[in-house]
Short mmCIF file of N, CA, C and O in Angstrom, two decimals:
data_model
loop_
_atom_site.label_atom_id
_atom_site.label_comp_id
_atom_site.label_asym_id
_atom_site.label_seq_id
_atom_site.Cartn_x
_atom_site.Cartn_y
_atom_site.Cartn_z
N MET A 1 145.91 11.65 93.49
CA MET A 1 145.95 13.06 92.60
C MET A 1 146.04 13.87 93.23
O MET A 1 145.68 14.10 94.14
N THR A 2 147.36 14.93 92.97
CA THR A 2 147.30 16.20 93.36
C THR A 2 146.69 17.28 93.36
O THR A 2 146.38 17.29 92.25
N ALA A 3 145.96 17.70 94.46
CA ALA A 3 144.59 19.02 93.85
C ALA A 3 145.89 20.33 93.38
O ALA A 3 146.38 20.06 93.14
N SER A 4 144.66 20.98 92.33
CA SER A 4 145.58 22.09 91.96
C SER A 4 145.90 23.35 92.32
O SER A 4 145.60 23.12 93.64
N ILE A 5 146.96 23.90 92.31
CA ILE A 5 147.47 24.54 92.95
C ILE A 5 145.89 25.70 93.48
O ILE A 5 146.19 26.45 94.77
N ARG A 6 144.92 26.15 92.52
CA ARG A 6 144.29 26.64 92.59
C ARG A 6 143.44 26.25 94.18
O ARG A 6 142.77 26.74 94.92
N GLU A 7 143.04 24.63 93.90
CA GLU A 7 142.25 24.26 95.10
C GLU A 7 143.20 24.38 96.88
O GLU A 7 142.71 24.34 97.19
N GLN A 8 144.26 23.79 95.92
CA GLN A 8 144.89 24.67 97.30
C GLN A 8 145.21 25.26 98.43
O GLN A 8 144.87 25.82 99.20
N ILE A 9 145.00 26.48 97.43
CA ILE A 9 144.95 28.24 97.96
C ILE A 9 143.38 28.11 98.21
O ILE A 9 143.12 28.85 99.57
N THR A 10 142.14 27.76 97.49
CA THR A 10 141.11 27.68 98.22
C THR A 10 140.57 27.05 99.90
O THR A 10 140.44 27.85 100.27
N ALA A 11 141.56 25.70 99.38
CA ALA A 11 141.49 25.16 100.82
C ALA A 11 141.90 25.95 101.92
O ALA A 11 141.43 25.66 102.96
N SER A 12 143.72 26.34 101.94
CA SER A 12 143.74 27.25 102.58
C SER A 12 143.10 28.26 103.09
O SER A 12 143.14 28.22 104.65
N VAL A 13 142.85 29.24 102.02
CA VAL A 13 141.73 30.27 102.92
C VAL A 13 140.67 29.74 103.62
O VAL A 13 140.27 30.37 104.64
N PHE A 14 140.06 28.68 103.14
CA PHE A 14 138.86 28.33 103.77
C PHE A 14 139.39 27.69 105.14
O PHE A 14 138.99 28.16 106.22
N SER A 15 140.24 27.34 105.31
CA SER A 15 140.70 26.90 106.72
C SER A 15 141.06 28.25 107.41
O SER A 15 140.42 27.64 108.78
N LEU A 16 141.75 29.07 107.02
CA LEU A 16 141.98 29.91 107.76
C LEU A 16 141.08 30.69 108.10
O LEU A 16 140.91 31.34 109.50
N LEU A 17 139.34 30.49 107.62
CA LEU A 17 138.49 31.70 107.94
C LEU A 17 137.66 30.52 108.61
O LEU A 17 136.96 31.28 109.20
N GLN A 18 137.49 29.73 109.43
CA GLN A 18 136.96 28.59 110.09
C GLN A 18 136.50 29.16 111.44
O GLN A 18 135.89 28.85 111.90
N SER A 19 137.84 29.94 112.06
CA SER A 19 137.61 30.74 113.49
C SER A 19 137.53 32.00 113.34
O SER A 19 137.57 32.74 114.40
N THR A 20 136.62 32.68 112.29
CA THR A 20 136.63 34.07 112.17
C THR A 20 135.67 34.43 113.29
O THR A 20 134.03 33.83 113.55
N ALA A 21 136.23 35.56 114.05
CA ALA A 21 135.48 35.85 114.70
C ALA A 21 133.91 36.38 114.53
O ALA A 21 133.20 37.01 113.34
N GLY A 22 132.91 36.25 115.69
CA GLY A 22 131.77 36.56 115.14
C GLY A 22 130.70 35.37 114.49
O GLY A 22 129.43 35.79 114.15
N LEU A 23 131.44 34.64 113.98
CA LEU A 23 130.77 33.45 112.73
C LEU A 23 130.00 32.32 113.58
O LEU A 23 129.18 31.70 113.69
N GLY A 24 130.68 32.06 114.95
CA GLY A 24 130.45 30.50 115.38
C GLY A 24 130.65 29.35 114.46
O GLY A 24 129.83 28.74 114.58
N GLY A 25 131.81 29.45 113.71
CA GLY A 25 132.18 28.24 112.81
C GLY A 25 131.08 27.95 111.69
O GLY A 25 130.90 27.02 111.13
N ARG A 26 130.40 29.12 111.58
CA ARG A 26 129.43 29.12 110.50
C ARG A 26 130.23 29.69 108.66
O ARG A 26 129.86 30.01 108.68
N VAL A 27 131.09 28.70 108.36
CA VAL A 27 132.19 29.20 107.10
C VAL A 27 131.39 28.27 106.29
O VAL A 27 131.81 26.87 106.97
N TYR A 28 131.30 28.69 105.18
CA TYR A 28 131.01 27.31 103.72
C TYR A 28 131.16 27.46 102.58
O TYR A 28 131.76 28.73 102.23
N ARG A 29 131.73 26.72 101.72
CA ARG A 29 132.16 27.07 100.31
C ARG A 29 130.82 26.92 99.37
O ARG A 29 130.96 27.03 98.05
N SER A 30 129.34 27.07 100.10
CA SER A 30 128.39 26.38 99.40
C SER A 30 127.12 27.49 99.88
O SER A 30 127.31 27.37 100.88
N ARG A 31 126.63 28.62 99.14
CA ARG A 31 125.53 29.29 99.46
C ARG A 31 124.37 28.34 99.37
O ARG A 31 124.00 28.75 100.73
N VAL A 32 123.92 27.30 98.95
CA VAL A 32 123.00 26.54 99.27
C VAL A 32 122.63 25.80 100.78
O VAL A 32 121.94 26.11 101.26
N GLU A 33 124.49 25.51 100.85
CA GLU A 33 124.64 24.69 102.49
C GLU A 33 124.13 26.07 103.52
O GLU A 33 123.73 25.68 104.31
N ALA A 34 124.67 27.12 103.33
CA ALA A 34 124.45 28.22 104.26
C ALA A 34 123.43 28.28 104.39
O ALA A 34 122.76 28.26 105.46
N PHE A 35 122.42 28.79 102.85
CA PHE A 35 121.05 29.23 103.58
C PHE A 35 120.11 28.09 103.74
O PHE A 35 119.30 28.21 104.65
N SER A 36 120.50 26.64 103.66
CA SER A 36 119.81 25.36 103.90
C SER A 36 120.22 26.11 105.78
O SER A 36 118.98 25.16 106.50
N ARG A 37 121.11 26.14 106.27
CA ARG A 37 121.40 26.18 107.89
C ARG A 37 120.43 26.79 108.07
O ARG A 37 120.26 27.03 109.32
N GLY A 38 120.39 28.33 107.86
CA GLY A 38 119.14 28.91 107.92
C GLY A 38 119.99 29.75 109.14
O GLY A 38 119.11 30.64 109.90
N ALA A 39 121.51 29.87 109.85
CA ALA A 39 121.70 30.63 110.78
C ALA A 39 122.63 31.73 110.50
O ALA A 39 123.28 31.72 109.71
N THR A 40 122.41 32.75 111.00
CA THR A 40 123.56 34.15 110.82
C THR A 40 123.86 34.99 111.85
O THR A 40 123.47 34.21 113.08
N PRO A 41 125.36 35.20 112.07
CA PRO A 41 125.93 35.77 110.71
C PRO A 41 126.66 34.54 110.40
O PRO A 41 127.04 33.10 111.13
N ALA A 42 126.96 34.15 109.31
CA ALA A 42 127.66 33.49 108.48
C ALA A 42 128.56 33.67 107.04
O ALA A 42 128.42 34.93 106.77
N LEU A 43 129.36 32.98 106.87
CA LEU A 43 130.52 33.65 105.69
C LEU A 43 130.38 32.22 104.91
O LEU A 43 130.29 30.93 105.01
N VAL A 44 130.13 32.12 103.52
CA VAL A 44 130.09 31.86 102.07
C VAL A 44 131.20 32.33 101.43
O VAL A 44 131.61 33.44 100.63
N MET A 45 132.48 31.61 101.64
CA MET A 45 133.73 31.74 100.45
C MET A 45 133.30 30.73 99.37
O MET A 45 133.30 29.69 99.26
N GLU A 46 133.14 31.93 97.73
CA GLU A 46 133.48 31.10 96.52
C GLU A 46 134.63 31.74 95.79
O GLU A 46 135.14 32.91 96.13
N SER A 47 134.49 30.62 94.83
CA SER A 47 135.59 31.03 93.71
C SER A 47 135.22 31.68 92.58
O SER A 47 133.90 31.23 92.28
N VAL A 48 135.40 33.01 92.41
CA VAL A 48 134.39 33.70 91.05
C VAL A 48 135.35 33.43 90.04
O VAL A 48 134.44 33.26 88.76
N ALA A 49 136.42 33.43 89.65
CA ALA A 49 136.78 33.66 88.40
C ALA A 49 138.37 33.06 88.77
O ALA A 49 139.01 33.63 89.84
N ASN A 50 139.61 32.33 87.72
CA ASN A 50 140.36 32.14 87.52
C ASN A 50 140.77 32.83 86.06
O ASN A 50 140.69 32.15 85.37
N THR A 51 141.70 33.54 86.18
CA THR A 51 142.67 34.31 84.96
C THR A 51 143.76 33.79 84.69
O THR A 51 144.73 34.55 85.54
N PRO A 52 144.28 33.05 83.85
CA PRO A 52 145.18 32.46 83.26
C PRO A 52 146.19 33.83 82.88
O PRO A 52 145.30 34.40 81.26
N THR A 53 147.36 34.14 82.97
CA THR A 53 148.20 35.00 81.59
C THR A 53 149.44 34.94 81.19
O THR A 53 150.11 34.44 82.80
N LYS A 54 149.64 34.19 80.24
CA LYS A 54 150.52 33.71 80.16
C LYS A 54 152.25 34.84 79.97
O LYS A 54 152.07 35.87 80.05
N SER A 55 153.25 34.27 80.69
CA SER A 55 153.88 35.09 80.97
C SER A 55 155.50 34.52 80.43
O SER A 55 155.69 33.28 80.26
N GLY A 56 156.41 35.27 80.04
CA GLY A 56 157.60 34.83 79.21
C GLY A 56 157.62 34.88 77.61
O GLY A 56 156.10 34.97 77.61
N SER A 57 157.75 34.35 77.35
CA SER A 57 157.97 33.73 75.61
C SER A 57 158.34 32.53 75.38
O SER A 57 158.65 31.61 76.14
N SER A 58 157.99 31.96 74.53
CA SER A 58 158.24 30.94 73.77
C SER A 58 159.43 30.18 74.35
O SER A 58 159.84 28.72 74.34
N SER A 59 160.40 31.29 74.34
CA SER A 59 161.88 30.70 74.44
C SER A 59 162.00 30.03 75.87
O SER A 59 163.08 29.37 76.34
N SER A 60 160.83 30.16 76.89
CA SER A 60 161.36 29.93 78.21
C SER A 60 160.71 28.49 77.97
O SER A 60 160.65 27.71 79.50
N ARG A 61 160.49 27.73 77.21
CA ARG A 61 160.11 26.39 77.28
C ARG A 61 161.29 25.18 77.80
O ARG A 61 162.04 25.42 77.36
N VAL A 62 160.50 24.47 78.62
CA VAL A 62 161.64 23.21 78.80
C VAL A 62 161.63 22.06 78.49
O VAL A 62 160.52 22.12 77.60
N GLY A 63 162.78 21.07 78.34
CA GLY A 63 162.47 19.65 77.65
C GLY A 63 160.95 19.13 77.39
O GLY A 63 160.93 18.56 76.03
N SER A 64 160.28 19.25 77.81
CA SER A 64 158.82 18.59 78.39
C SER A 64 157.94 19.26 77.88
O SER A 64 156.91 19.15 77.33
N GLY A 65 157.98 20.23 77.13
CA GLY A 65 156.97 21.26 76.30
C GLY A 65 156.56 22.04 77.45
O GLY A 65 155.50 23.11 77.45
N GLN A 66 156.57 22.20 78.81
CA GLN A 66 156.38 23.17 79.50
C GLN A 66 157.07 24.19 79.71
O GLN A 66 157.81 24.46 80.07
N ALA A 67 155.86 25.30 79.68
CA ALA A 67 156.45 26.84 80.03
C ALA A 67 156.47 26.98 81.28
O ALA A 67 155.87 26.05 82.39
N PHE A 68 157.59 28.27 81.99
CA PHE A 68 157.88 28.35 83.13
C PHE A 68 156.64 28.65 83.60
O PHE A 68 156.10 28.32 84.88
N GLY A 69 155.79 29.88 83.17
CA GLY A 69 155.38 30.90 83.55
C GLY A 69 153.83 31.07 83.30
O GLY A 69 153.51 32.03 82.18
N VAL A 70 152.85 30.56 83.61
CA VAL A 70 151.53 31.35 83.47
C VAL A 70 151.31 31.93 85.04
O VAL A 70 151.28 31.01 86.10
N VAL A 71 150.83 33.21 85.26
CA VAL A 71 150.76 33.36 86.17
C VAL A 71 149.10 33.65 85.99
O VAL A 71 148.28 33.77 85.59
N GLN A 72 148.38 33.05 87.30
CA GLN A 72 147.10 32.64 87.62
C GLN A 72 146.44 33.78 88.54
O GLN A 72 147.37 34.36 89.20
N LEU A 73 145.40 34.72 87.82
CA LEU A 73 144.68 35.29 88.79
C LEU A 73 143.03 34.63 89.56
O LEU A 73 142.29 34.55 88.95
N LEU A 74 143.62 34.33 90.95
CA LEU A 74 142.29 33.81 91.31
C LEU A 74 141.43 34.75 92.34
O LEU A 74 141.75 35.29 93.04
N GLU A 75 140.17 34.76 91.62
CA GLU A 75 139.49 35.69 92.73
C GLU A 75 138.43 34.97 93.81
O GLU A 75 137.51 34.34 92.73
N LEU A 76 138.73 35.67 94.76
CA LEU A 76 137.72 34.86 95.70
C LEU A 76 136.67 35.76 96.66
O LEU A 76 137.34 36.91 96.77
N ARG A 77 135.45 35.63 96.41
CA ARG A 77 134.27 36.31 97.51
C ARG A 77 134.08 35.99 98.94
O ARG A 77 133.60 34.48 98.50
N MET A 78 134.17 36.62 99.36
CA MET A 78 133.79 36.68 100.67
C MET A 78 131.80 36.97 100.80
O MET A 78 132.06 38.14 100.48
N LEU A 79 131.04 36.28 100.99
CA LEU A 79 129.84 36.54 101.41
C LEU A 79 129.35 36.51 102.80
O LEU A 79 129.19 35.47 103.23
N VAL A 80 129.00 37.55 103.41
CA VAL A 80 129.01 37.32 105.00
C VAL A 80 127.46 37.97 104.93
O VAL A 80 127.08 38.98 104.19
N LEU A 81 126.74 36.97 105.07
CA LEU A 81 125.55 36.55 105.82
C LEU A 81 124.50 37.19 107.14
O LEU A 81 125.63 36.74 107.87
N ILE A 82 124.14 38.39 107.20
CA ILE A 82 123.86 38.98 107.91
C ILE A 82 122.23 39.42 108.33
O ILE A 82 121.57 39.60 107.35
N ASP A 83 121.48 38.90 109.29
CA ASP A 83 120.12 39.46 109.98
C ASP A 83 119.86 40.33 110.76
O ASP A 83 119.86 40.20 111.75
N HIS A 84 120.60 41.51 110.32
CA HIS A 84 120.84 42.67 111.07
C HIS A 84 120.01 43.84 110.93
O HIS A 84 119.97 44.05 109.43
N PRO A 85 119.08 44.72 111.82
CA PRO A 85 118.73 46.01 111.02
C PRO A 85 119.89 47.15 110.38
O PRO A 85 119.23 47.67 109.71
N ILE A 86 121.01 46.57 110.63
CA ILE A 86 122.50 47.61 110.19
C ILE A 86 123.47 46.13 109.81
O ILE A 86 124.53 46.55 110.35
N PRO A 87 123.27 46.01 108.51
CA PRO A 87 124.03 45.04 108.10
C PRO A 87 125.26 45.02 108.23
O PRO A 87 126.25 44.49 108.67
N ASP A 88 125.22 46.55 107.68
CA ASP A 88 127.08 46.98 106.82
C ASP A 88 127.85 47.13 108.63
O ASP A 88 129.03 46.74 108.65
N LEU A 89 126.88 47.82 109.23
CA LEU A 89 127.60 47.74 110.86
C LEU A 89 127.95 46.68 111.82
O LEU A 89 129.47 46.35 112.02
N ALA A 90 126.70 45.30 111.56
CA ALA A 90 127.28 44.25 111.99
C ALA A 90 127.98 43.59 111.15
O ALA A 90 129.07 42.96 112.02
N ALA A 91 128.49 43.81 109.88
CA ALA A 91 129.21 42.81 109.18
C ALA A 91 130.89 43.48 109.36
O ALA A 91 131.62 42.42 109.06
N ASP A 92 130.93 44.75 109.75
CA ASP A 92 132.49 45.33 109.81
C ASP A 92 133.11 44.08 110.44
O ASP A 92 134.55 44.02 110.30
N PRO A 93 132.65 44.38 112.04
CA PRO A 93 134.34 43.58 112.62
C PRO A 93 134.21 42.17 111.98
O PRO A 93 135.59 41.57 112.22
N ILE A 94 133.53 41.56 111.22
CA ILE A 94 133.90 40.30 110.43
C ILE A 94 134.27 40.26 109.39
O ILE A 94 135.78 39.37 108.90
N ILE A 95 134.23 41.57 108.66
CA ILE A 95 134.83 41.18 107.31
C ILE A 95 136.90 42.19 107.70
O ILE A 95 137.84 41.68 107.21
N VAL A 96 136.74 42.93 109.27
CA VAL A 96 137.64 43.07 109.41
C VAL A 96 138.88 42.24 109.76
O VAL A 96 139.98 41.56 109.68
N ASP A 97 137.97 41.26 110.55
CA ASP A 97 138.56 40.06 111.03
C ASP A 97 139.10 38.98 109.87
O ASP A 97 140.11 38.34 109.93
N ILE A 98 138.02 38.73 108.82
CA ILE A 98 138.44 38.25 107.49
C ILE A 98 139.62 38.91 106.80
O ILE A 98 141.07 37.62 106.64
N HIS A 99 139.46 40.09 106.51
CA HIS A 99 141.07 40.68 105.86
C HIS A 99 142.15 40.35 106.92
O HIS A 99 143.18 39.86 106.21
N ASP A 100 142.46 40.49 108.16
CA ASP A 100 143.42 40.20 108.73
C ASP A 100 143.59 38.71 108.82
O ASP A 100 144.73 38.70 108.62
N ARG A 101 142.89 37.69 108.80
CA ARG A 101 143.52 36.13 108.45
C ARG A 101 144.04 36.06 106.95
O ARG A 101 145.09 35.34 107.06
N ILE A 102 143.60 36.52 106.25
CA ILE A 102 143.75 36.69 104.89
C ILE A 102 145.10 37.28 104.47
O ILE A 102 145.97 36.76 103.92
N THR A 103 144.91 38.09 104.84
CA THR A 103 146.46 39.03 104.69
C THR A 103 147.67 39.01 105.23
O THR A 103 148.61 39.58 105.76
N ASP A 104 147.27 38.25 106.30
CA ASP A 104 148.60 37.82 107.44
C ASP A 104 149.87 37.64 106.87
O ASP A 104 151.36 37.36 107.22
N ASP A 105 149.65 36.29 105.85
CA ASP A 105 150.59 35.98 105.12
C ASP A 105 150.14 36.03 103.61
O ASP A 105 149.49 35.22 103.16
N LEU A 106 151.14 37.14 102.93
CA LEU A 106 150.49 37.45 101.35
C LEU A 106 150.99 36.35 100.42
O LEU A 106 149.95 36.46 99.49
N THR A 107 151.76 34.99 101.10
CA THR A 107 151.54 34.13 100.14
C THR A 107 151.18 33.30 100.39
O THR A 107 151.21 31.82 99.81
N LEU A 108 150.34 33.03 101.50
CA LEU A 108 149.55 31.73 101.79
C LEU A 108 150.19 30.73 102.07
O LEU A 108 149.64 29.89 101.47
N GLY A 109 150.99 30.73 102.95
CA GLY A 109 152.28 29.33 103.18
C GLY A 109 153.19 29.09 101.62
O GLY A 109 153.38 27.94 101.73
N GLY A 110 153.60 29.96 101.19
CA GLY A 110 153.93 29.61 99.94
C GLY A 110 153.48 29.27 98.71
O GLY A 110 153.91 28.92 97.36
N LEU A 111 152.19 29.38 98.51
CA LEU A 111 151.21 29.16 97.29
C LEU A 111 151.34 29.90 96.76
O LEU A 111 150.99 29.66 95.58
N ALA A 112 150.99 31.22 97.06
CA ALA A 112 150.66 32.63 96.34
C ALA A 112 152.03 33.55 95.99
O ALA A 112 152.65 33.76 96.66
N MET A 113 151.59 34.06 95.08
CA MET A 113 152.75 35.06 95.21
C MET A 113 152.24 36.27 95.78
O MET A 113 153.13 37.25 95.96
N ASP A 114 151.11 36.80 95.91
CA ASP A 114 150.62 37.98 96.42
C ASP A 114 148.93 38.03 96.48
O ASP A 114 148.63 36.56 95.74
N VAL A 115 148.30 38.52 97.82
CA VAL A 115 146.96 38.52 97.95
C VAL A 115 146.50 40.06 98.02
O VAL A 115 147.30 41.05 98.44
N THR A 116 145.48 40.60 97.19
CA THR A 116 145.11 41.89 96.99
C THR A 116 143.77 41.87 97.16
O THR A 116 142.53 41.10 96.54
N PRO A 117 143.18 43.20 98.31
CA PRO A 117 141.94 42.98 98.04
C PRO A 117 141.30 43.03 97.52
O PRO A 117 141.84 44.35 97.00
N GLY A 118 140.26 43.04 97.35
CA GLY A 118 139.30 43.71 95.89
C GLY A 118 137.96 44.73 96.65
O GLY A 118 137.89 45.28 97.47
N GLU A 119 137.01 44.53 96.00
CA GLU A 119 135.50 45.41 95.94
C GLU A 119 134.67 44.36 97.22
O GLU A 119 134.90 43.59 97.41
N THR A 120 134.28 46.01 97.60
CA THR A 120 133.00 45.23 98.90
C THR A 120 132.03 45.97 98.42
O THR A 120 132.04 47.01 97.98
N ARG A 121 131.03 45.55 98.76
CA ARG A 121 129.39 45.57 98.22
C ARG A 121 128.68 45.66 99.72
O ARG A 121 128.46 44.22 99.99
N TRP A 122 127.56 46.26 99.93
CA TRP A 122 126.86 46.23 100.87
C TRP A 122 125.49 46.10 100.38
O TRP A 122 124.49 45.97 101.38
N ASP A 123 124.98 46.01 99.19
CA ASP A 123 123.91 45.88 98.79
C ASP A 123 122.87 44.93 98.16
O ASP A 123 122.17 44.99 97.28
N GLN A 124 123.48 44.00 98.79
CA GLN A 124 122.52 42.67 98.36
C GLN A 124 121.63 42.25 99.54
O GLN A 124 122.12 42.34 100.55
N GLU A 125 120.53 41.83 98.99
CA GLU A 125 119.81 40.84 99.89
C GLU A 125 119.33 39.46 99.30
O GLU A 125 118.48 39.51 98.09
N VAL A 126 119.23 38.61 100.26
CA VAL A 126 118.38 37.34 99.66
C VAL A 126 118.40 36.76 100.53
O VAL A 126 118.20 36.46 102.03
N ASN A 127 116.39 36.43 99.97
CA ASN A 127 115.98 35.68 101.08
C ASN A 127 115.72 36.38 102.42
O ASN A 127 115.22 35.60 103.60
N GLY A 128 115.49 37.83 102.21
CA GLY A 128 115.27 38.46 103.82
C GLY A 128 116.69 38.77 104.54
O GLY A 128 116.81 39.26 105.49
N VAL A 129 117.66 38.24 104.21
CA VAL A 129 118.54 38.30 104.62
C VAL A 129 120.00 39.12 103.79
O VAL A 129 119.90 39.04 102.43
N ALA A 130 120.52 40.11 104.79
CA ALA A 130 121.89 40.95 103.81
C ALA A 130 122.95 40.34 103.49
O ALA A 130 123.16 39.31 104.29
N VAL A 131 123.36 40.48 102.69
CA VAL A 131 124.61 40.20 102.11
C VAL A 131 125.64 40.88 101.60
O VAL A 131 125.57 42.24 100.72
N VAL A 132 126.58 40.93 103.01
CA VAL A 132 127.89 41.75 102.15
C VAL A 132 129.01 41.08 101.36
O VAL A 132 128.92 40.05 102.25
N SER A 133 129.52 41.51 100.63
CA SER A 133 130.67 40.70 99.80
C SER A 133 131.70 41.51 99.81
O SER A 133 131.92 42.80 100.01
N HIS A 134 132.75 40.49 99.64
CA HIS A 134 134.12 41.37 99.80
C HIS A 134 135.10 40.00 98.89
O HIS A 134 134.78 39.16 99.63
N SER A 135 135.82 40.75 98.26
CA SER A 135 136.83 40.04 97.49
C SER A 135 137.99 40.45 97.74
O SER A 135 138.92 41.23 98.01
N TYR A 136 138.83 39.30 96.88
CA TYR A 136 140.53 39.36 97.25
C TYR A 136 141.39 38.51 95.88
O TYR A 136 139.98 37.49 95.16
N VAL A 137 141.58 38.89 95.30
CA VAL A 137 142.41 38.22 94.36
C VAL A 137 143.71 37.93 94.44
O VAL A 137 144.96 38.34 94.92
N VAL A 138 144.01 36.45 94.56
CA VAL A 138 145.56 35.50 94.64
C VAL A 138 146.32 35.86 93.01
O VAL A 138 145.47 35.15 92.52
N SER A 139 147.54 36.02 93.32
CA SER A 139 148.30 35.68 92.34
C SER A 139 148.72 34.92 92.76
O SER A 139 149.77 34.31 93.31
N TYR A 140 149.11 33.62 91.67
CA TYR A 140 149.87 32.63 91.77
C TYR A 140 150.11 31.95 90.68
O TYR A 140 150.20 32.42 89.07
N ARG A 141 151.38 31.17 90.69
CA ARG A 141 151.96 30.65 89.44
C ARG A 141 151.86 28.73 89.11
O ARG A 141 151.88 28.54 90.13
N THR A 142 151.66 28.75 87.86
CA THR A 142 151.55 27.22 87.46
C THR A 142 152.20 26.90 86.26
O THR A 142 152.45 28.10 85.38
N LEU A 143 152.19 25.70 86.00
CA LEU A 143 152.95 25.69 84.39
C LEU A 143 152.22 25.63 83.59
O LEU A 143 150.57 25.47 83.87
N ILE A 144 152.33 25.35 82.25
CA ILE A 144 150.91 25.56 81.28
C ILE A 144 150.19 24.50 81.50
O ILE A 144 149.05 24.29 81.28
N LYS A 145 151.28 22.88 81.54
CA LYS A 145 150.71 21.94 81.06
C LYS A 145 150.09 21.21 82.43
O LYS A 145 149.87 20.03 82.41
N ASP A 146 150.50 21.66 83.51
CA ASP A 146 150.37 21.02 84.82
C ASP A 146 149.78 22.30 85.85
O ASP A 146 150.39 23.16 86.47
N LEU A 147 148.35 21.86 86.12
CA LEU A 147 148.22 22.75 87.47
C LEU A 147 148.31 22.79 88.60
O LEU A 147 148.05 23.66 89.42
N THR A 148 149.13 21.67 88.70
CA THR A 148 149.64 21.46 90.52
C THR A 148 150.97 21.48 90.50
O THR A 148 151.51 21.51 91.86
N SER A 149 151.59 22.48 89.45
CA SER A 149 152.96 22.56 89.89
C SER A 149 153.70 24.29 89.53
O SER A 149 152.53 24.57 88.43
N ALA A 150 154.43 24.84 90.24
CA ALA A 150 154.70 26.09 89.78
C ALA A 150 155.88 26.57 88.75
O ALA A 150 156.84 25.42 89.24
#
């Protein structure tokens, strides 16, 4: 079975981030895994929300009953885990590298329509480790009845 375009995008971005400077390969898709390893700095990439927005009208239906356009907005959040006295300063070069990697190709190899940087927050702390969060919104298209096709 083919993975959804959402999962293909998530896997593609995760792959891009594997060699992010300063992380030593500590890139995860699970907070639990990252905290169980206990090594910082580390990066956790999470899918936060996926919001479909129907585009077009009912006249855009094709013979199989599938509409051409559903624009999906996928929010991906990057959590940079830092154990440092000045976490925002220590996280900055990591965030810059993450940004450069994600925005190098705003179509993510043809999977997306666009990538838009989102909010950054420096005010979180979990188990004594500072967490700097930074998000991106990825716009992509699917069919109404098929999340694996655009």
